[in-house]
Short mmCIF file of C-alpha atoms and ligand atoms in Angstrom, two decimals:
data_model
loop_
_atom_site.label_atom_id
_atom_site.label_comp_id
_atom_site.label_asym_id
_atom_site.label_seq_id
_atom_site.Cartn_x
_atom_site.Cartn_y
_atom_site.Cartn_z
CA UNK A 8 19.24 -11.22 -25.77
CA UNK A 9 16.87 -8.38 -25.13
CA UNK A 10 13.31 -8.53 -26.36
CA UNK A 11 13.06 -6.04 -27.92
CA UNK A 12 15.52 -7.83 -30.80
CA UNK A 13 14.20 -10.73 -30.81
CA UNK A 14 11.41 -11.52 -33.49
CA UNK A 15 7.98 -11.83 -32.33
CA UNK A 16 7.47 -15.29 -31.85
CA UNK A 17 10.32 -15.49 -29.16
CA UNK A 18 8.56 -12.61 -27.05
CA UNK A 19 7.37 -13.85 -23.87
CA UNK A 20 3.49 -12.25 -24.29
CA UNK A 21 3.24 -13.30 -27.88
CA UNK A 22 4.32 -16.98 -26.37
CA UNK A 23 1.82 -16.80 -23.50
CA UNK A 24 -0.79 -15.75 -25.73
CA UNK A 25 -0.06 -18.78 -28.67
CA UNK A 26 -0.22 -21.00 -25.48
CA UNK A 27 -3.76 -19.83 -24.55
CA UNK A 28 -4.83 -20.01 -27.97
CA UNK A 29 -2.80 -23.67 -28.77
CA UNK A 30 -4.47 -25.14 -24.73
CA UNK A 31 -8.20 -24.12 -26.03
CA UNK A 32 -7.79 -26.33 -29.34
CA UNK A 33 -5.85 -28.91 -27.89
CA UNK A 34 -8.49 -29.26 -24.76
CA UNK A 35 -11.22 -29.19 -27.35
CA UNK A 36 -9.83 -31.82 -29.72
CA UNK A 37 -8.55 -34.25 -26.63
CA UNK A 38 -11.03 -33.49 -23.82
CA UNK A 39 -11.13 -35.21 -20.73
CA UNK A 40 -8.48 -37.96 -21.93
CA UNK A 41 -5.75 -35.49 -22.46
CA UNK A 42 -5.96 -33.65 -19.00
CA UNK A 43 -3.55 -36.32 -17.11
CA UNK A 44 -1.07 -35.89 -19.65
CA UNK A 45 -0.76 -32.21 -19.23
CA UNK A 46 -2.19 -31.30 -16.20
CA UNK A 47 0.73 -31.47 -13.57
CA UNK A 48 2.67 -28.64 -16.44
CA UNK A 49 -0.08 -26.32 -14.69
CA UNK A 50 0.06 -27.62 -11.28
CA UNK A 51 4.15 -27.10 -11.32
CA UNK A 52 3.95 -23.45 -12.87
CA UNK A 53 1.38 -22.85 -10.27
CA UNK A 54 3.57 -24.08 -7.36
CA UNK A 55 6.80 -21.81 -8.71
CA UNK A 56 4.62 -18.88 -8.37
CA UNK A 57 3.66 -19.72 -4.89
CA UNK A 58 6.91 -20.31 -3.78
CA UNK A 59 7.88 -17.12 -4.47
CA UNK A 60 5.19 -15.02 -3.36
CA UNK A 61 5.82 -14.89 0.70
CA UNK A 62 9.69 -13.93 0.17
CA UNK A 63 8.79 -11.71 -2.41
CA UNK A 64 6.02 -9.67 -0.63
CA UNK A 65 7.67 -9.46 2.20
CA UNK A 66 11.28 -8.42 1.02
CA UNK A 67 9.52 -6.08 -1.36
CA UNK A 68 7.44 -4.04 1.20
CA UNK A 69 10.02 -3.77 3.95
CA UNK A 70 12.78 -2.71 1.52
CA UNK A 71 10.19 -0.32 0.03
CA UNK A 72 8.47 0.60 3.61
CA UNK A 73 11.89 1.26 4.77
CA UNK A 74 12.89 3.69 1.76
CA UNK A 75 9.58 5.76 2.18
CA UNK A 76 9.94 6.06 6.04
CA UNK A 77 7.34 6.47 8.71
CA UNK A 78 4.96 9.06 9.16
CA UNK A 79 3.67 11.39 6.89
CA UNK A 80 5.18 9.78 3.94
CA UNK A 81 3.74 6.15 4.41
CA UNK A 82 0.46 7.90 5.92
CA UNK A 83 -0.14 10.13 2.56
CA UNK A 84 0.74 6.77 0.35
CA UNK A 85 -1.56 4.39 2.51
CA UNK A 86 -3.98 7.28 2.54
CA UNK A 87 -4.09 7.63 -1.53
CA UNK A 88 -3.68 3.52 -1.65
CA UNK A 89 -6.84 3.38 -0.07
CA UNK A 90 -8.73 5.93 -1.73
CA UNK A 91 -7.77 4.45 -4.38
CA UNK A 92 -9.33 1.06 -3.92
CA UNK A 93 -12.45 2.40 -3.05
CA UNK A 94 -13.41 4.68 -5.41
CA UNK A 95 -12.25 1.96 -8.46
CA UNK A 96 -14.24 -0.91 -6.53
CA UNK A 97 -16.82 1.22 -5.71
CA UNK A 98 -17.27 2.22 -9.65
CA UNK A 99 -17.16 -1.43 -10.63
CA UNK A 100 -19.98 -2.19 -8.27
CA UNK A 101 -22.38 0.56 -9.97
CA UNK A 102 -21.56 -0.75 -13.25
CA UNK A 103 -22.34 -4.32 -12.18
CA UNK A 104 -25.90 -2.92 -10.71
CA UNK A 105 -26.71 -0.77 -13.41
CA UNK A 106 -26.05 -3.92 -15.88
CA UNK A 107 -28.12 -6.46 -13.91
CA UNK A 108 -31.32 -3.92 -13.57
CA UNK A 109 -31.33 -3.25 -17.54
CA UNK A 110 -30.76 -6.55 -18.66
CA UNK A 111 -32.68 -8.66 -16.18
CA UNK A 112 -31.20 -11.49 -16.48
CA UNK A 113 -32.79 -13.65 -13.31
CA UNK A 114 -35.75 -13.38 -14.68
CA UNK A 115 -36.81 -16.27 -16.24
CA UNK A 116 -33.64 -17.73 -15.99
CA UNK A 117 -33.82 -21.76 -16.41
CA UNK A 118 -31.81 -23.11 -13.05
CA UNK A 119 -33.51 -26.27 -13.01
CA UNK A 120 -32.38 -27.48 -16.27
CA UNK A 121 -28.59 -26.00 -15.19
CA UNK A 122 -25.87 -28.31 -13.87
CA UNK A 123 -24.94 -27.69 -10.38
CA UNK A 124 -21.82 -28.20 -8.06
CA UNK A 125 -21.53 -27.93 -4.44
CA UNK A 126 -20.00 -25.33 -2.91
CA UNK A 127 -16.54 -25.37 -1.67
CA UNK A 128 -15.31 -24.57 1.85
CA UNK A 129 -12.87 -21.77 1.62
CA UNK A 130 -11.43 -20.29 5.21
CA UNK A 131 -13.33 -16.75 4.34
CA UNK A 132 -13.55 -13.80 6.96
CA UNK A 133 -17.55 -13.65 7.97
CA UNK A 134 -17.09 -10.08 9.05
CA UNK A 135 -15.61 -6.97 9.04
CA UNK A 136 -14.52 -7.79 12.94
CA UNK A 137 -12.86 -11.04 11.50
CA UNK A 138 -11.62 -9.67 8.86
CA UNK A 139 -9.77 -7.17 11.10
CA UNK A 140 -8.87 -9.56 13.51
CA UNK A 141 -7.02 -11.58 11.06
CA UNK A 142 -4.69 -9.44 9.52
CA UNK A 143 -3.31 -9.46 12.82
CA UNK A 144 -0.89 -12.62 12.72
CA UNK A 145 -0.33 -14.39 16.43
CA UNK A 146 2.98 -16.49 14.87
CA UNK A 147 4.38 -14.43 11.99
CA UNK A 148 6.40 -17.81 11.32
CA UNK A 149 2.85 -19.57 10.87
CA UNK A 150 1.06 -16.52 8.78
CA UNK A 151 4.02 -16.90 6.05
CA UNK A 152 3.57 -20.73 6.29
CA UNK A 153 -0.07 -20.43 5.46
CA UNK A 154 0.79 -17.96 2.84
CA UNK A 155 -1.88 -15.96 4.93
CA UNK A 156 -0.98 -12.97 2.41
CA UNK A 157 -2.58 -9.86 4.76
CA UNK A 158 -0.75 -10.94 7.56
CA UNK A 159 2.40 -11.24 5.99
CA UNK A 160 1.60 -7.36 4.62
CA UNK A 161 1.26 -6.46 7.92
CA UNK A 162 3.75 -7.54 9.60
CA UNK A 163 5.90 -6.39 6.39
CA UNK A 164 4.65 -2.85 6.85
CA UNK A 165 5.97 -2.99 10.64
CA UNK A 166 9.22 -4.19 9.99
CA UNK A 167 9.75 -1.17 7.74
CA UNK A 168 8.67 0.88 9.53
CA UNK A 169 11.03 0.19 12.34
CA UNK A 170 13.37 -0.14 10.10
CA UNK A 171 13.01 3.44 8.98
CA UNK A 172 13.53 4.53 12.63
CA UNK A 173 16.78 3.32 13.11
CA UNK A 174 19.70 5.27 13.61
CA UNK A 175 21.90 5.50 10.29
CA UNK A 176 24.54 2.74 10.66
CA UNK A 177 22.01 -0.27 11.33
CA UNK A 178 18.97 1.55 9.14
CA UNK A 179 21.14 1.38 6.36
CA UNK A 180 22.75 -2.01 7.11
CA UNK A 181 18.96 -3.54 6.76
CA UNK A 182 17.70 -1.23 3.93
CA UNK A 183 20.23 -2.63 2.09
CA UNK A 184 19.82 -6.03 2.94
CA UNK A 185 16.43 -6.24 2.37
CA UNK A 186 17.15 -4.05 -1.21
CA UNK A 187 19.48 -6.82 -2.26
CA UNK A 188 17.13 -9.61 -0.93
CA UNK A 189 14.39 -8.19 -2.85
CA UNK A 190 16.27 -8.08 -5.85
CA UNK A 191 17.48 -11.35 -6.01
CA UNK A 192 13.56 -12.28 -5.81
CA UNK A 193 12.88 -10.53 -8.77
CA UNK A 194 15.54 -11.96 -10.67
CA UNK A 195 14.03 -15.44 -9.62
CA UNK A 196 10.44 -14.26 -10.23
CA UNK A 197 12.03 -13.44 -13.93
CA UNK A 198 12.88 -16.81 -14.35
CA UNK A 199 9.91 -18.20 -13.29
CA UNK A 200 8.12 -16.31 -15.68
CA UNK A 201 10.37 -17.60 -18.42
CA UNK A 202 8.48 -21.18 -18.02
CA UNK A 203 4.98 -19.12 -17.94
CA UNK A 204 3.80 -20.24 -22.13
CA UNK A 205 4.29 -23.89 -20.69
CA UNK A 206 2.43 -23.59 -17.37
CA UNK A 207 -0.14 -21.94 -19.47
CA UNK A 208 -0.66 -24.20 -21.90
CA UNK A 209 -0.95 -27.05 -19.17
CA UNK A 210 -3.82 -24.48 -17.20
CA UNK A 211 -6.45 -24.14 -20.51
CA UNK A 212 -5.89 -27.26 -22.04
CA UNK A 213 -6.83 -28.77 -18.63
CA UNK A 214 -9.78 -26.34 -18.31
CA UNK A 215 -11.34 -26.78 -21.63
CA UNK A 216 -10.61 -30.74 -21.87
CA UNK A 217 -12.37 -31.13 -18.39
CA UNK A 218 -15.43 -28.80 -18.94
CA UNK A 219 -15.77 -28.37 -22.40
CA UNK A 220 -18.54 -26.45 -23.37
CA UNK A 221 -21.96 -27.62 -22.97
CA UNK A 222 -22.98 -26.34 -19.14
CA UNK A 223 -22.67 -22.75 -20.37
CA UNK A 224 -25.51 -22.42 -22.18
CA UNK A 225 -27.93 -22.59 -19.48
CA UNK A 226 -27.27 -19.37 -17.88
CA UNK A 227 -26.20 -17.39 -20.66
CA UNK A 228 -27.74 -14.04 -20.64
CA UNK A 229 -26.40 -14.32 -16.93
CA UNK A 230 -22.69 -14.73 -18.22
CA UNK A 231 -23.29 -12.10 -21.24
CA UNK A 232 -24.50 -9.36 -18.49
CA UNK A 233 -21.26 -10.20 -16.09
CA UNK A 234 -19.15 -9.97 -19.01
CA UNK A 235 -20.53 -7.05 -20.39
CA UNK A 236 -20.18 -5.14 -17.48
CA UNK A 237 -16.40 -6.40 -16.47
CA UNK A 238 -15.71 -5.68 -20.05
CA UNK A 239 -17.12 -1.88 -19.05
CA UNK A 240 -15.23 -1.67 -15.90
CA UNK A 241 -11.90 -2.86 -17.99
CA UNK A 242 -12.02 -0.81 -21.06
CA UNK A 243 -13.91 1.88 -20.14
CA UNK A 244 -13.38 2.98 -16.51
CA UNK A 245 -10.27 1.98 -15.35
CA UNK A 246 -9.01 3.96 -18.71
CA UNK A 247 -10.88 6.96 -17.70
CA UNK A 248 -9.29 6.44 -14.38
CA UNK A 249 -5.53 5.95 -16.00
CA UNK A 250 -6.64 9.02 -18.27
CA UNK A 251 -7.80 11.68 -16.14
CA UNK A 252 -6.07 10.72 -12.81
CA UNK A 253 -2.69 9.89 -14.10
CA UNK A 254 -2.67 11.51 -17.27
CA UNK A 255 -1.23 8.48 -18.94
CA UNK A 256 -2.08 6.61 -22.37
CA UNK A 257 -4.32 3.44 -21.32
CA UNK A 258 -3.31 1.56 -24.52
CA UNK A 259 0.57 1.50 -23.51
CA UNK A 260 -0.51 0.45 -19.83
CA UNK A 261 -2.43 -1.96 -21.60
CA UNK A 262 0.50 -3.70 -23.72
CA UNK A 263 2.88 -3.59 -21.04
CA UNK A 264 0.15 -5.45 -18.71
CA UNK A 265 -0.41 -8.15 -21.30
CA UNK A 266 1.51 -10.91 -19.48
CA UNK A 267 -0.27 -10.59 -15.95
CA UNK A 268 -3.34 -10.18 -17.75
CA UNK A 269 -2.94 -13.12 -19.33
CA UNK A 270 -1.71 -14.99 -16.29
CA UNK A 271 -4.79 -14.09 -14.08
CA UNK A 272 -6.58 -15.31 -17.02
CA UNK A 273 -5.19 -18.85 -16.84
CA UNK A 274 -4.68 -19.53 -13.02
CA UNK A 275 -7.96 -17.10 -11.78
CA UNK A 276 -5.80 -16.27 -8.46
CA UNK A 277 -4.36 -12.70 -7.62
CA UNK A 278 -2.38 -14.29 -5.50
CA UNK A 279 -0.74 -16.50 -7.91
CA UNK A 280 -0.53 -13.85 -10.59
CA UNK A 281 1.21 -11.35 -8.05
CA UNK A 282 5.00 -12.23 -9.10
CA UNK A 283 3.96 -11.45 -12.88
CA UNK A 284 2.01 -8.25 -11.91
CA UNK A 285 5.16 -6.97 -9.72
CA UNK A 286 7.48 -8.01 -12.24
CA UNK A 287 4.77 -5.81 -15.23
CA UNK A 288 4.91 -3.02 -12.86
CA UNK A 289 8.17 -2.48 -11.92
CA UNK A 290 9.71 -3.17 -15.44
CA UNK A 291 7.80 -2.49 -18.17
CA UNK A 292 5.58 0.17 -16.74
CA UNK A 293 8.42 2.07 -14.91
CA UNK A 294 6.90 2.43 -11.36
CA UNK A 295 9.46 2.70 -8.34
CA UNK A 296 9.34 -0.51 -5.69
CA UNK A 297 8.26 2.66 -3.37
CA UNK A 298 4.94 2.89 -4.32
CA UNK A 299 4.35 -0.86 -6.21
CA UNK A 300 5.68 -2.61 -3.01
CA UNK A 301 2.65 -0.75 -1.09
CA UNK A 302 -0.32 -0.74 -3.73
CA UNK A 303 0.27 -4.12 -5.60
CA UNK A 304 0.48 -6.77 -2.37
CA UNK A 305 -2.49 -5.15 -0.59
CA UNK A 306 -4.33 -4.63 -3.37
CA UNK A 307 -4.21 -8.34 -4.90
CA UNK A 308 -6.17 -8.99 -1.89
CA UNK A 309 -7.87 -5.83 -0.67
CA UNK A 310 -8.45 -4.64 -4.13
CA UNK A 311 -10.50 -6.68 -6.01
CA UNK A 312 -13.02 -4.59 -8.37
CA UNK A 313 -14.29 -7.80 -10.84
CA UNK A 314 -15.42 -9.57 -7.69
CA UNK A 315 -16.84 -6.50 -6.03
CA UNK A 316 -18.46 -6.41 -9.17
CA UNK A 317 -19.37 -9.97 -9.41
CA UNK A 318 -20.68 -9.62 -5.52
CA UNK A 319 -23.30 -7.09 -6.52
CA UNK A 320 -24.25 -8.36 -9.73
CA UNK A 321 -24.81 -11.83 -8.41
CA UNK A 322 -26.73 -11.04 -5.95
CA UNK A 323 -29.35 -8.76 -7.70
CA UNK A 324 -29.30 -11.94 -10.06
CA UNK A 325 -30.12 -14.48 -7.49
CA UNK A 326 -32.92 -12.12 -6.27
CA UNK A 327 -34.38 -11.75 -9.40
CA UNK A 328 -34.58 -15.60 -10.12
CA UNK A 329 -36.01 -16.21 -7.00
CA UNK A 330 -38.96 -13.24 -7.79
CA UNK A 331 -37.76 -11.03 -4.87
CA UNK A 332 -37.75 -7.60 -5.43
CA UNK A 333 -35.25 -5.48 -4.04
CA UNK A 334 -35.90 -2.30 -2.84
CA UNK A 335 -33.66 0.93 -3.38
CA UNK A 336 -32.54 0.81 0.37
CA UNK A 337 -31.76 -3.23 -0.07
CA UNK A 338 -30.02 -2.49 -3.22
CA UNK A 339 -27.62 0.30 -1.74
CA UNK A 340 -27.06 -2.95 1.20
CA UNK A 341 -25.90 -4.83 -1.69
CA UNK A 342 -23.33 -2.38 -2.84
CA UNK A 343 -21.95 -1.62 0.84
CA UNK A 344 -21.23 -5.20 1.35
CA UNK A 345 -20.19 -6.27 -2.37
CA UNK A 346 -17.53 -4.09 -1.18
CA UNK A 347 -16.64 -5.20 2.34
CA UNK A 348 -16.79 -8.32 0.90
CA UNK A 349 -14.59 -8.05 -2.11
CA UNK A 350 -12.19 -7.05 0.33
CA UNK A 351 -12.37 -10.26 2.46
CA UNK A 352 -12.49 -12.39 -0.82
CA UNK A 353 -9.04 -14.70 -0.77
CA UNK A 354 -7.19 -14.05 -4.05
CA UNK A 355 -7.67 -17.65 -5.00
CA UNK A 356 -9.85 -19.59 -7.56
CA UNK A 357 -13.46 -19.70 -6.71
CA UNK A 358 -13.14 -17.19 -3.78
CA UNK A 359 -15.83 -14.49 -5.17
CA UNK A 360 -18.81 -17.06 -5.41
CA UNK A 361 -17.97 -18.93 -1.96
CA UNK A 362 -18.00 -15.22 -0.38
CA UNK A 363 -21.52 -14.32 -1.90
CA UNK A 364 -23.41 -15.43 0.87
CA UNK A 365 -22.23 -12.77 2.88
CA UNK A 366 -23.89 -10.41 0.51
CA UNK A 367 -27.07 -12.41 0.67
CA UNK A 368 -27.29 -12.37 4.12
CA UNK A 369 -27.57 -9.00 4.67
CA UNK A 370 -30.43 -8.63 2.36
CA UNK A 371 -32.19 -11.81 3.90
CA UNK A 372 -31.68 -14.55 0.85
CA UNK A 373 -31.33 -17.57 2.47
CA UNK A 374 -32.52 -20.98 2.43
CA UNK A 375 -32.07 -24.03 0.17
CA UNK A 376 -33.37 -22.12 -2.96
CA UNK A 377 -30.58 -19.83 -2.67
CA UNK A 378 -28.04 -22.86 -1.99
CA UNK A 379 -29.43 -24.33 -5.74
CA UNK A 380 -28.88 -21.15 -7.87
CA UNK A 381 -25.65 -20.61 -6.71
CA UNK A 382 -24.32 -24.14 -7.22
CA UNK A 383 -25.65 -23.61 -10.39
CA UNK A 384 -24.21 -20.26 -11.16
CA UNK A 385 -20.71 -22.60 -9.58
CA UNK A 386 -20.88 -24.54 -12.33
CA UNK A 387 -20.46 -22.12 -14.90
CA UNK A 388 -17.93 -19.93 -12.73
CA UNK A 389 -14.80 -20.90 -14.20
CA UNK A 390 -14.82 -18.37 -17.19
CA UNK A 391 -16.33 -15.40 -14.88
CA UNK A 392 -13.71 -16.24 -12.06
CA UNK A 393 -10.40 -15.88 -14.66
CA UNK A 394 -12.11 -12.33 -16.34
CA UNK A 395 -12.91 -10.96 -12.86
CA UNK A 396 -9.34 -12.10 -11.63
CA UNK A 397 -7.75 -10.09 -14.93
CA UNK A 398 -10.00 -7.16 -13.77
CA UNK A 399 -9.03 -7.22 -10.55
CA UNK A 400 -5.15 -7.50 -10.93
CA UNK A 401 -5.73 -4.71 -13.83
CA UNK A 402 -7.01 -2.65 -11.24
CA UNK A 403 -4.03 -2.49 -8.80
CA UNK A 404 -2.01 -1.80 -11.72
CA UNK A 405 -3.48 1.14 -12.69
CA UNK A 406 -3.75 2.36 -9.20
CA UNK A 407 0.50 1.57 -8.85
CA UNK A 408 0.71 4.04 -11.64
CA UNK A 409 -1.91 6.66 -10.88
CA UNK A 410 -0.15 7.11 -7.79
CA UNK A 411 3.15 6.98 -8.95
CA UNK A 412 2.43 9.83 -11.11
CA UNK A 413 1.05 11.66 -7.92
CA UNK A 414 3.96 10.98 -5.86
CA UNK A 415 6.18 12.98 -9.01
CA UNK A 416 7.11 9.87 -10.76
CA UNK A 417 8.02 10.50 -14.48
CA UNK A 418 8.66 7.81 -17.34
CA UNK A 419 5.36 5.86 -16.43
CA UNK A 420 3.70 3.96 -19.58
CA UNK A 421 6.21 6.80 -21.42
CA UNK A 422 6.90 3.54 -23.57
CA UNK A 423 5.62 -0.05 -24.39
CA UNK A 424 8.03 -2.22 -22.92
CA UNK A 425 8.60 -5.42 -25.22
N1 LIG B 300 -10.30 -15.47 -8.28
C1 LIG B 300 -10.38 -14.09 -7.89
C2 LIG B 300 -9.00 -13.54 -7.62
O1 LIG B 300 -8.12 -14.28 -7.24
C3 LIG B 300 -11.26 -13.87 -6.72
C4 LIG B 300 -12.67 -14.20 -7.11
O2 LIG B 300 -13.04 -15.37 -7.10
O3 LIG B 300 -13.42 -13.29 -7.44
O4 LIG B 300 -8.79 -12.37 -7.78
#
């Protein structure tokens, strides 16, 4: 049956939502004893996601590489793709340093009474030389295996492109292959999705059982000033953005986003959430597999505007708990490489804090100080990490549309899409 007739308990977002809300209580109530009982419901709804993201990327951007052509076509989109991403991360970044300088929360900040955790290793480009180097994949075989997601894009982009040069007979052959392959992986990523109130409900109540609440009230005005000025970015900005660049209603892209938003929510990975934002996109907010194929891929790892954010503000935070005060020049540092290295971030859990050091690095915060405070601010990440991720995916939504609506594409957010 269609949504749209079905009441609203049997809607998907209503479901996902009741899950959230029915994981908090249960995690509360049960804590750490209930998490083996329901963790592996996550886990499982995690690894369906996964296993669809390679085949979906890549059948997605060569059948939509191959539809747009070479040239001037894909150079205009890749052109306002980019610009794009800049100018949204680059707006997040001021709102996360305007936030930290008014509400100061570093200083006098208690981080020896917080808990701390050490740091993860995550495989994270050091530079913007690495970073390039790795998009290029030696064994395209091994890139997909490694679900080493830029790579894959790459190499995706190529194959359309060659594609697209073809003479007619086998041009259309593979655009047509790859158009029915991609379908058939959105008709699977629909059925994942089906399962997504149960996965969800096995995410938070594993969450909240295992961490309760106590080690959040140690940095506090620290969380309050992130949140504040994601929340900005989120209901403010990006709006704007939707608003005056696309001239479309931010409260229907809103309700037709509510199921990845509430996905990046519960796992904290782009990457994960990816199938659900395509599937948001494509459906419910009307925009072609053209232009979504292009933005939405690249930008769940490229685009990241809550962790760009979160780069910035973190860093001005560590500074000011450690007294150091930096000057306009080191501040405008920090902004330049909260971007590069939002952009090298991995779309997984955790991957904003890991990649901070980069940031501090080039302002010259090092040492074992600077190892404490963030293994504090590690502890308390978990809640940051799944609001930045919903920013971030939020972002290359409303970029798919903006552009759409540049490229001449009508019927975008005309409708909220049950
Ligand atoms: N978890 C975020 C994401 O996947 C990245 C981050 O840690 O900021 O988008």
């Amino acid at each position: 049956m269609p949504q749209e007739n079905l009441p609203w308990y049997r809607r998907l977002h209503w479901q996902i939502l009741i899950a959230m809300a029915l994981g908090t209580v249960v995690g509360l109530v049960g804590g750490t004893e209930v998490v083996p009982k329901v963790d592996w419901l996550g886990t499982l709804f995690i690894k369906l996601l996964k296993m669809i993201i390679v085949p979906l990327i890549l059948t997605s951007i060569v059948s939509g590489v191959a539809s747009v052509g070479g040239g001037r076509d894909l150079g205009r989109l890749f052109g306002k793709t980019l610009g794009y991403y800049v100018l949204s991360s680059a707006l997040a970044i001021f709102a996360g340093l305007f936030a930290v300088n008014l509400i100061r929360p570093g200083v006098g900040a208690n981080i020896v009474g917080a808990e701390s955790k050490t740091i993860p290793e995550l495989a994270t480009p050091s530079s913007p030389k690495e970073l390039l180097l790795d998009i290029v994949p030696e064994n395209v075989v091994a890139a997909a295996a490694e679900s080493h997601m830029l790579a894959v894009i790459f190499f995706s982009i190529l194959l359309g492109m060659a594609i697209a040069g073809l003479p007619d007979r086998p041009r259309e052959t593979l655009q047509q292959f790859f158009g029915a392959a991609f379908q058939a992986m959105m008709r699977l990523t629909g059925g994942v999705i089906r399962f997504a109130p149960i996965g969800v409900f096995g995410l938070i109540t594993t969450l909240v059982g295992s961490s309760g609440l106590e080690s959040f009230r140690a940095l506090g005005l620290y969380m309050i000033t992130i949140a504040l000025s994601l929340s900005f970015h989120l209901f403010v900005t990006l709006p704007l953005l939707l608003l005056v660049l696309g001239r479309i209603r931010p409260s229907i892209h809103f309700r037709n986003m509510v199921e990845p938003l509430a996905m990046a929510f519960s796992t904290s990975s782009s990457g994960a959430t990816l199938p659900v934002t395509m599937n948001a996109v494509e459906n419910k907010v009307g925009v072609s597999n053209r232009i979504s194929s292009f933005v939405l891929p690249m930008g769940a790892t490229v685009n990241m505007d809550g962790t760009a954010l979160y780069e910035c503000a973190g860093v001005l935070f560590i500074a000011q708990v450690m007294g150091v005060d930096l000057s306009i020049g080191a501040q405008l540092v920090v902004v330049f490489t909260a971007l590069l290295a939002s952009i090298g971030a991995a779309a997984v859990p955790s991957a904003g804090l890991v990649i901070i050091f980069i940031v501090l690095e080039a302002v010259n915060l090092r040492g074992p100080e600077v190892g404490v405070i963030v293994g504090a601010m590690l502890a308390i990440d978990r809640p940051l990490d799944m609001y930045r991720t919903a920013v971030n995916i939020f972002s290359d939504s409303c970029g798919a549309a903006i552009i759409a609506v540049s490229e001449g594409e009508s019927d975008i957010d005309t409708a909220v899409v049950p």
